[in-house]
Amino acid sequence: MNNYFENQNHPEMIKLQAAQRELYSLVKKYLAYSFLFAVLVPTVASVLYLILSFFPNYTFPWLKTALTVYGFIMLFINNLLLNHISSIKKRAARIQEEFDTRLFAMEWNDVVAGKRPGPHEWIEPADKHLKKNGSAALTDWYLNYSIALPSSVMTLLCQSKNLGWDARLKKIISDFLSIILVINGIVLLILSIIINPPAANIFSLIALLAPVYQFYYRYVNENKKSVARADELREKVESQLDKITETGFFDEASLKRLSRNIQDQIFIYRSSGNPAPDRMHRYNRMRDEERYDRIFDTYSERMKLLEPLI
C-alpha cells in the first residue's frame, strides 16, 4: 500500500507547498499588472478613441502621439515583465516537482526540470507564506484521507488530479481574453471602414493595441497549449486506470515508467501554463475537492482486490 496521506503533511513537505504558493501568488500579481496596463488600459483607451473619432473637434492633437508612445513603451515593458513571470513559474514548478518526486518516491529528471531546488530556493518564500497565511490550506494536498491502494496506482490517481485541477479555469480565462481581443478587432474594423480615418490614426491605434495582442499570444497561447496537452495526458492516465480496474491486475514496473513520463509532462504543463487567479481557485476549490474525493473513492472501491503481475 502507500503512505501518501501521512507523508504529504510532513513539515518539510508543507514548506515546499508554501514556497510554491508564494511564488505563484507573485506570478498572479505580476500577471494582474500586465493585464491592467497591457490589456485593460489599451482596450478602454481604444473604445474612447473610437468615440472621439466621431467628434473630430474633441480629438486633441497630442492624442495620437500619446497613444503611439504608450503602446510602444508598454510593448517593451510588458515583454520584460512576461519573461520575468516565466522565470518565476519555472522556479515554482521545480518546487512542486520536488514535492511530487519526494511523495511519489521518483528520481529527479534534471534533463526536463533542470537543477533540483535546494533549501535556499524555497525556505524564504515558504516562511513568508506561512507567516502571512499559516499552513491550514496546505495540508492534505492530494488526499483528504488515507486510501489503501498500491503506491504505483495511487501515483497515477494523484497525477490525474494534477492534470485536471485548474484546466477548466484556464479555459474560462482564455475565453474571456479572446472576447477582449474580438472587441479590439471590432474597434479597428469600425475605424477603418465606417469612419475611414487617416493612416496616422490607424497606426496610433495599432500601436496602442500591440500590447493586447502580445499579452493574448503569450498568455492565452501558452494556456491553450498546456491545457490541450493536459487533457491528452489525463485521458491516457484515466484509460490506464480503467484498464487496471477491468483486469484486476497491474504491472508495477510498467506503471512506474508511465508515471515518470507523465510527471515530466506535468512539469512542462506547470512551467508553461499560467495560473488562474486566487479568487477563482478559492471559489472552485471545495467543489473540485469533493469531485476528486468521489473519483478517488470510486477507483478505490473498484480496485480493492488488485494484484501485481509477477
Short mmCIF file of C-alpha atoms in Angstrom, two decimals:
data_model
loop_
_atom_site.label_atom_id
_atom_site.label_comp_id
_atom_site.label_asym_id
_atom_site.label_seq_id
_atom_site.Cartn_x
_atom_site.Cartn_y
_atom_site.Cartn_z
CA MET A 1 0.00 0.00 0.00
CA ASN A 2 1.10 3.65 0.30
CA ASN A 3 1.79 6.32 2.93
CA TYR A 4 0.87 9.31 0.77
CA PHE A 5 -1.72 10.71 3.16
CA GLU A 6 0.75 10.90 6.06
CA ASN A 7 3.81 11.88 4.00
CA GLN A 8 2.13 14.79 2.23
CA ASN A 9 1.73 16.55 5.59
CA HIS A 10 5.31 16.27 6.86
CA PRO A 11 6.65 19.70 7.95
CA GLU A 12 9.17 19.99 5.10
CA MET A 13 6.55 18.97 2.55
CA ILE A 14 4.27 21.70 3.91
CA LYS A 15 7.10 24.19 3.45
CA LEU A 16 7.55 23.12 -0.18
CA GLN A 17 3.85 23.74 -0.79
CA ALA A 18 4.06 27.09 0.99
CA ALA A 19 7.00 28.14 -1.19
CA GLN A 20 5.30 27.27 -4.47
CA ARG A 21 2.11 29.01 -3.30
CA GLU A 22 4.07 32.18 -2.52
CA LEU A 23 5.81 32.13 -5.89
CA TYR A 24 2.58 31.51 -7.80
CA SER A 25 0.97 34.37 -5.87
CA LEU A 26 3.79 36.56 -7.13
CA VAL A 27 3.15 35.31 -10.67
CA LYS A 28 -0.54 36.15 -10.35
CA LYS A 29 0.25 39.63 -9.03
CA TYR A 30 2.58 40.36 -11.95
CA LEU A 31 0.03 38.94 -14.40
CA ALA A 32 -2.57 41.29 -12.91
CA TYR A 33 -0.23 44.24 -13.55
CA SER A 34 0.37 43.03 -17.08
CA PHE A 35 -3.36 42.62 -17.70
CA LEU A 36 -4.12 46.08 -16.29
CA PHE A 37 -1.54 48.06 -18.24
CA ALA A 38 -1.21 45.92 -21.37
CA VAL A 39 -4.83 44.87 -21.89
CA LEU A 40 -7.36 46.85 -19.85
CA VAL A 41 -5.90 50.35 -20.31
CA PRO A 42 -5.37 49.97 -24.10
CA THR A 43 -8.82 48.41 -24.53
CA VAL A 44 -10.58 51.24 -22.69
CA ALA A 45 -8.43 53.81 -24.50
CA SER A 46 -9.25 52.27 -27.88
CA VAL A 47 -13.00 52.46 -27.17
CA LEU A 48 -12.67 56.11 -26.10
CA TYR A 49 -10.60 56.78 -29.20
CA LEU A 50 -13.38 55.26 -31.32
CA ILE A 51 -15.98 57.50 -29.65
CA LEU A 52 -13.82 60.61 -30.05
CA SER A 53 -13.31 59.80 -33.73
CA PHE A 54 -16.98 60.69 -34.29
CA PHE A 55 -16.30 64.12 -32.81
CA PRO A 56 -13.13 65.46 -34.51
CA ASN A 57 -13.35 68.78 -32.63
CA TYR A 58 -12.75 66.97 -29.36
CA THR A 59 -9.80 64.90 -30.57
CA PHE A 60 -6.75 66.57 -29.05
CA PRO A 61 -3.72 67.00 -31.35
CA TRP A 62 -1.39 65.20 -28.96
CA LEU A 63 -3.68 62.19 -28.52
CA LYS A 64 -2.30 60.16 -31.45
CA THR A 65 1.27 60.72 -30.28
CA ALA A 66 0.44 59.79 -26.68
CA LEU A 67 -1.31 56.58 -27.71
CA THR A 68 1.53 55.57 -30.02
CA VAL A 69 4.21 56.22 -27.40
CA TYR A 70 2.23 54.36 -24.70
CA GLY A 71 1.76 51.37 -26.98
CA PHE A 72 5.42 51.02 -27.89
CA ILE A 73 6.70 51.63 -24.34
CA MET A 74 4.18 49.17 -22.89
CA LEU A 75 5.07 46.59 -25.54
CA PHE A 76 8.70 46.69 -24.40
CA ILE A 77 7.97 46.78 -20.66
CA ASN A 78 5.35 44.03 -20.87
CA ASN A 79 7.73 41.76 -22.76
CA LEU A 80 10.27 42.11 -19.94
CA LEU A 81 7.54 41.51 -17.35
CA LEU A 82 6.22 38.39 -19.10
CA ASN A 83 9.76 36.99 -19.36
CA HIS A 84 10.23 37.60 -15.62
CA ILE A 85 6.92 35.86 -14.95
CA SER A 86 8.10 32.83 -16.97
CA SER A 87 11.25 32.52 -14.85
CA ILE A 88 9.21 32.62 -11.61
CA LYS A 89 6.80 29.99 -12.98
CA LYS A 90 9.67 27.63 -13.72
CA ARG A 91 11.06 28.12 -10.23
CA ALA A 92 7.65 27.40 -8.69
CA ALA A 93 7.20 24.36 -10.97
CA ARG A 94 10.56 22.95 -9.84
CA ILE A 95 9.49 23.27 -6.20
CA GLN A 96 6.22 21.49 -6.99
CA GLU A 97 8.24 18.85 -8.79
CA GLU A 98 10.38 18.43 -5.67
CA PHE A 99 7.21 17.87 -3.61
CA ASP A 100 5.86 15.29 -6.08
CA THR A 101 9.09 13.35 -6.58
CA ARG A 102 9.52 13.09 -2.82
CA LEU A 103 5.94 11.96 -2.28
CA PHE A 104 5.91 9.52 -5.21
CA ALA A 105 9.49 8.29 -4.49
CA MET A 106 10.65 9.18 -8.01
CA GLU A 107 14.10 10.08 -9.27
CA TRP A 108 14.64 13.71 -10.22
CA ASN A 109 14.85 14.25 -14.00
CA ASP A 110 17.25 17.16 -14.45
CA VAL A 111 17.03 16.86 -18.25
CA VAL A 112 13.41 18.08 -18.11
CA ALA A 113 13.19 20.02 -14.84
CA GLY A 114 16.71 21.39 -14.59
CA LYS A 115 18.68 21.59 -11.36
CA ARG A 116 16.95 20.19 -8.30
CA PRO A 117 15.94 23.04 -5.94
CA GLY A 118 17.81 23.22 -2.66
CA PRO A 119 16.50 24.65 0.63
CA HIS A 120 17.98 28.06 -0.24
CA GLU A 121 15.39 28.32 -3.05
CA TRP A 122 12.28 27.53 -1.06
CA ILE A 123 12.86 28.34 2.62
CA GLU A 124 12.49 32.11 2.26
CA PRO A 125 9.24 32.11 0.20
CA ALA A 126 7.90 29.29 2.41
CA ASP A 127 8.47 31.23 5.62
CA LYS A 128 6.98 34.35 4.06
CA HIS A 129 3.82 32.50 3.01
CA LEU A 130 3.40 30.64 6.30
CA LYS A 131 3.83 33.86 8.27
CA LYS A 132 1.05 35.53 6.26
CA ASN A 133 -1.36 32.63 5.75
CA GLY A 134 -0.50 29.75 8.04
CA SER A 135 -0.49 26.13 6.91
CA ALA A 136 -4.18 25.17 7.12
CA ALA A 137 -4.74 25.42 3.37
CA LEU A 138 -1.59 23.40 2.60
CA THR A 139 -2.41 20.17 4.43
CA ASP A 140 -3.98 17.16 2.68
CA TRP A 141 -2.71 18.43 -0.68
CA TYR A 142 -3.62 15.31 -2.66
CA LEU A 143 -5.60 13.18 -0.22
CA ASN A 144 -8.15 14.16 2.41
CA TYR A 145 -7.92 10.68 3.96
CA SER A 146 -5.85 7.54 3.56
CA ILE A 147 -6.68 5.34 0.56
CA ALA A 148 -5.47 1.74 0.59
CA LEU A 149 -4.11 1.34 -2.94
CA PRO A 150 -0.66 0.33 -4.20
CA SER A 151 1.77 3.25 -4.49
CA SER A 152 2.11 3.00 -8.27
CA VAL A 153 -1.66 3.12 -8.74
CA MET A 154 -2.08 5.92 -6.20
CA THR A 155 0.57 7.94 -8.05
CA LEU A 156 -1.48 7.78 -11.25
CA LEU A 157 -4.58 8.96 -9.38
CA CYS A 158 -2.71 11.93 -7.92
CA GLN A 159 -1.30 12.76 -11.34
CA SER A 160 -4.79 12.72 -12.87
CA LYS A 161 -5.82 15.25 -10.21
CA ASN A 162 -2.81 17.41 -11.13
CA LEU A 163 -3.77 17.41 -14.79
CA GLY A 164 -7.44 18.21 -14.28
CA TRP A 165 -7.32 20.57 -11.30
CA ASP A 166 -7.31 24.03 -12.92
CA ALA A 167 -7.67 23.22 -16.62
CA ARG A 168 -11.31 24.34 -16.63
CA LEU A 169 -10.42 27.67 -15.01
CA LYS A 170 -7.68 28.28 -17.57
CA LYS A 171 -10.19 27.69 -20.36
CA ILE A 172 -12.59 30.25 -18.86
CA ILE A 173 -9.85 32.89 -18.61
CA SER A 174 -8.67 32.19 -22.16
CA ASP A 175 -12.22 32.59 -23.49
CA PHE A 176 -12.59 35.89 -21.60
CA LEU A 177 -9.37 37.25 -23.10
CA SER A 178 -10.48 36.08 -26.54
CA ILE A 179 -13.63 38.19 -26.16
CA ILE A 180 -11.49 41.23 -25.31
CA LEU A 181 -9.39 40.59 -28.41
CA VAL A 182 -12.54 40.42 -30.55
CA ILE A 183 -13.74 43.75 -29.10
CA ASN A 184 -10.47 45.38 -30.09
CA GLY A 185 -10.71 43.88 -33.54
CA ILE A 186 -14.21 45.30 -33.95
CA VAL A 187 -12.95 48.75 -32.91
CA LEU A 188 -10.28 48.61 -35.60
CA LEU A 189 -12.79 47.42 -38.19
CA ILE A 190 -15.25 50.23 -37.41
CA LEU A 191 -12.50 52.82 -37.60
CA SER A 192 -11.13 51.57 -40.89
CA ILE A 193 -14.46 51.01 -42.69
CA ILE A 194 -17.06 53.40 -41.28
CA ILE A 195 -15.02 56.39 -40.16
CA ASN A 196 -12.19 55.98 -42.65
CA PRO A 197 -9.65 57.91 -40.55
CA PRO A 198 -6.17 58.95 -41.73
CA ALA A 199 -3.48 56.28 -41.79
CA ALA A 200 -1.74 58.01 -38.87
CA ASN A 201 -4.81 57.43 -36.66
CA ILE A 202 -4.94 53.75 -37.57
CA PHE A 203 -1.21 53.39 -36.88
CA SER A 204 -1.67 55.01 -33.45
CA LEU A 205 -4.44 52.60 -32.56
CA ILE A 206 -2.47 49.57 -33.77
CA ALA A 207 0.50 50.71 -31.67
CA LEU A 208 -1.81 51.12 -28.68
CA LEU A 209 -3.29 47.65 -29.11
CA ALA A 210 0.04 45.90 -29.75
CA PRO A 211 0.48 45.03 -26.02
CA VAL A 212 -3.02 43.50 -26.04
CA TYR A 213 -2.10 41.11 -28.85
CA GLN A 214 1.23 40.42 -27.18
CA PHE A 215 -0.47 39.51 -23.90
CA TYR A 216 -3.03 37.39 -25.74
CA TYR A 217 -0.35 35.49 -27.63
CA ARG A 218 1.83 34.88 -24.57
CA TYR A 219 -0.93 34.18 -22.03
CA VAL A 220 -3.73 32.56 -23.99
CA ASN A 221 -1.49 30.68 -26.41
CA GLU A 222 0.53 29.20 -23.54
CA ASN A 223 -2.65 28.24 -21.68
CA LYS A 224 -4.32 26.64 -24.67
CA LYS A 225 -1.28 24.51 -25.45
CA SER A 226 -0.80 23.43 -21.84
CA VAL A 227 -4.50 22.66 -21.29
CA ALA A 228 -4.75 20.66 -24.54
CA ARG A 229 -1.70 18.61 -23.56
CA ALA A 230 -3.01 18.15 -20.02
CA ASP A 231 -6.32 16.83 -21.37
CA GLU A 232 -4.49 14.31 -23.56
CA LEU A 233 -2.35 13.10 -20.65
CA ARG A 234 -5.28 12.94 -18.25
CA GLU A 235 -7.21 10.78 -20.72
CA LYS A 236 -4.19 8.49 -21.05
CA VAL A 237 -3.89 8.16 -17.26
CA GLU A 238 -7.61 7.52 -16.83
CA SER A 239 -7.51 4.95 -19.64
CA GLN A 240 -4.72 3.12 -17.82
CA LEU A 241 -6.64 3.27 -14.53
CA ASP A 242 -9.77 1.92 -16.22
CA LYS A 243 -7.72 -0.90 -17.74
CA ILE A 244 -6.39 -1.83 -14.31
CA THR A 245 -9.92 -1.73 -12.92
CA GLU A 246 -11.23 -4.04 -15.62
CA THR A 247 -8.44 -6.64 -15.41
CA GLY A 248 -7.78 -6.51 -11.66
CA PHE A 249 -4.05 -6.69 -12.32
CA PHE A 250 -1.23 -4.23 -12.92
CA ASP A 251 2.39 -4.33 -13.98
CA GLU A 252 4.37 -2.49 -11.30
CA ALA A 253 7.40 -1.72 -13.48
CA SER A 254 5.25 -0.55 -16.40
CA LEU A 255 3.22 1.77 -14.17
CA LYS A 256 6.36 3.31 -12.70
CA ARG A 257 7.74 4.05 -16.18
CA LEU A 258 4.41 5.57 -17.23
CA SER A 259 4.20 7.70 -14.07
CA ARG A 260 7.73 9.00 -14.58
CA ASN A 261 6.89 10.03 -18.17
CA ILE A 262 3.62 11.62 -17.06
CA GLN A 263 5.44 13.53 -14.31
CA ASP A 264 7.81 15.05 -16.86
CA GLN A 265 4.82 16.30 -18.83
CA ILE A 266 3.20 17.67 -15.67
CA PHE A 267 6.32 19.75 -15.03
CA ILE A 268 6.13 21.15 -18.57
CA TYR A 269 2.41 21.83 -18.08
CA ARG A 270 3.05 23.74 -14.86
CA SER A 271 6.01 25.74 -16.13
CA SER A 272 4.37 26.73 -19.43
CA GLY A 273 0.78 27.42 -18.40
CA ASN A 274 -0.47 30.40 -16.40
CA PRO A 275 -2.23 30.00 -13.04
CA ALA A 276 -5.81 31.07 -12.50
CA PRO A 277 -6.49 33.99 -10.10
CA ASP A 278 -6.67 33.12 -6.38
CA ARG A 279 -10.31 34.14 -6.08
CA MET A 280 -11.35 31.73 -8.83
CA HIS A 281 -9.36 28.96 -7.12
CA ARG A 282 -10.93 29.62 -3.73
CA TYR A 283 -14.41 29.77 -5.22
CA ASN A 284 -13.99 26.41 -7.01
CA ARG A 285 -11.74 24.63 -4.50
CA MET A 286 -14.42 22.94 -2.38
CA ARG A 287 -16.37 21.71 -5.39
CA ASP A 288 -13.20 20.38 -7.06
CA GLU A 289 -12.04 18.67 -3.87
CA GLU A 290 -15.41 16.94 -3.49
CA ARG A 291 -15.30 15.85 -7.14
CA TYR A 292 -11.86 14.27 -6.79
CA ASP A 293 -12.82 12.65 -3.48
CA ARG A 294 -15.66 10.93 -5.36
CA ILE A 295 -13.31 9.91 -8.18
CA PHE A 296 -10.74 8.52 -5.74
CA ASP A 297 -13.44 6.66 -3.78
CA THR A 298 -14.80 5.11 -6.99
CA TYR A 299 -11.41 3.80 -8.09
CA SER A 300 -10.59 2.65 -4.56
CA GLU A 301 -13.81 0.64 -4.40
CA ARG A 302 -13.19 -0.92 -7.81
CA MET A 303 -9.57 -1.81 -7.05
CA LYS A 304 -9.96 -3.47 -3.67
CA LEU A 305 -8.64 -6.83 -4.89
CA LEU A 306 -5.81 -5.57 -7.09
CA GLU A 307 -2.82 -7.85 -7.57
CA PRO A 308 0.51 -7.03 -9.24
CA LEU A 309 1.62 -9.09 -12.21
CA ILE A 310 4.67 -11.18 -11.44
#
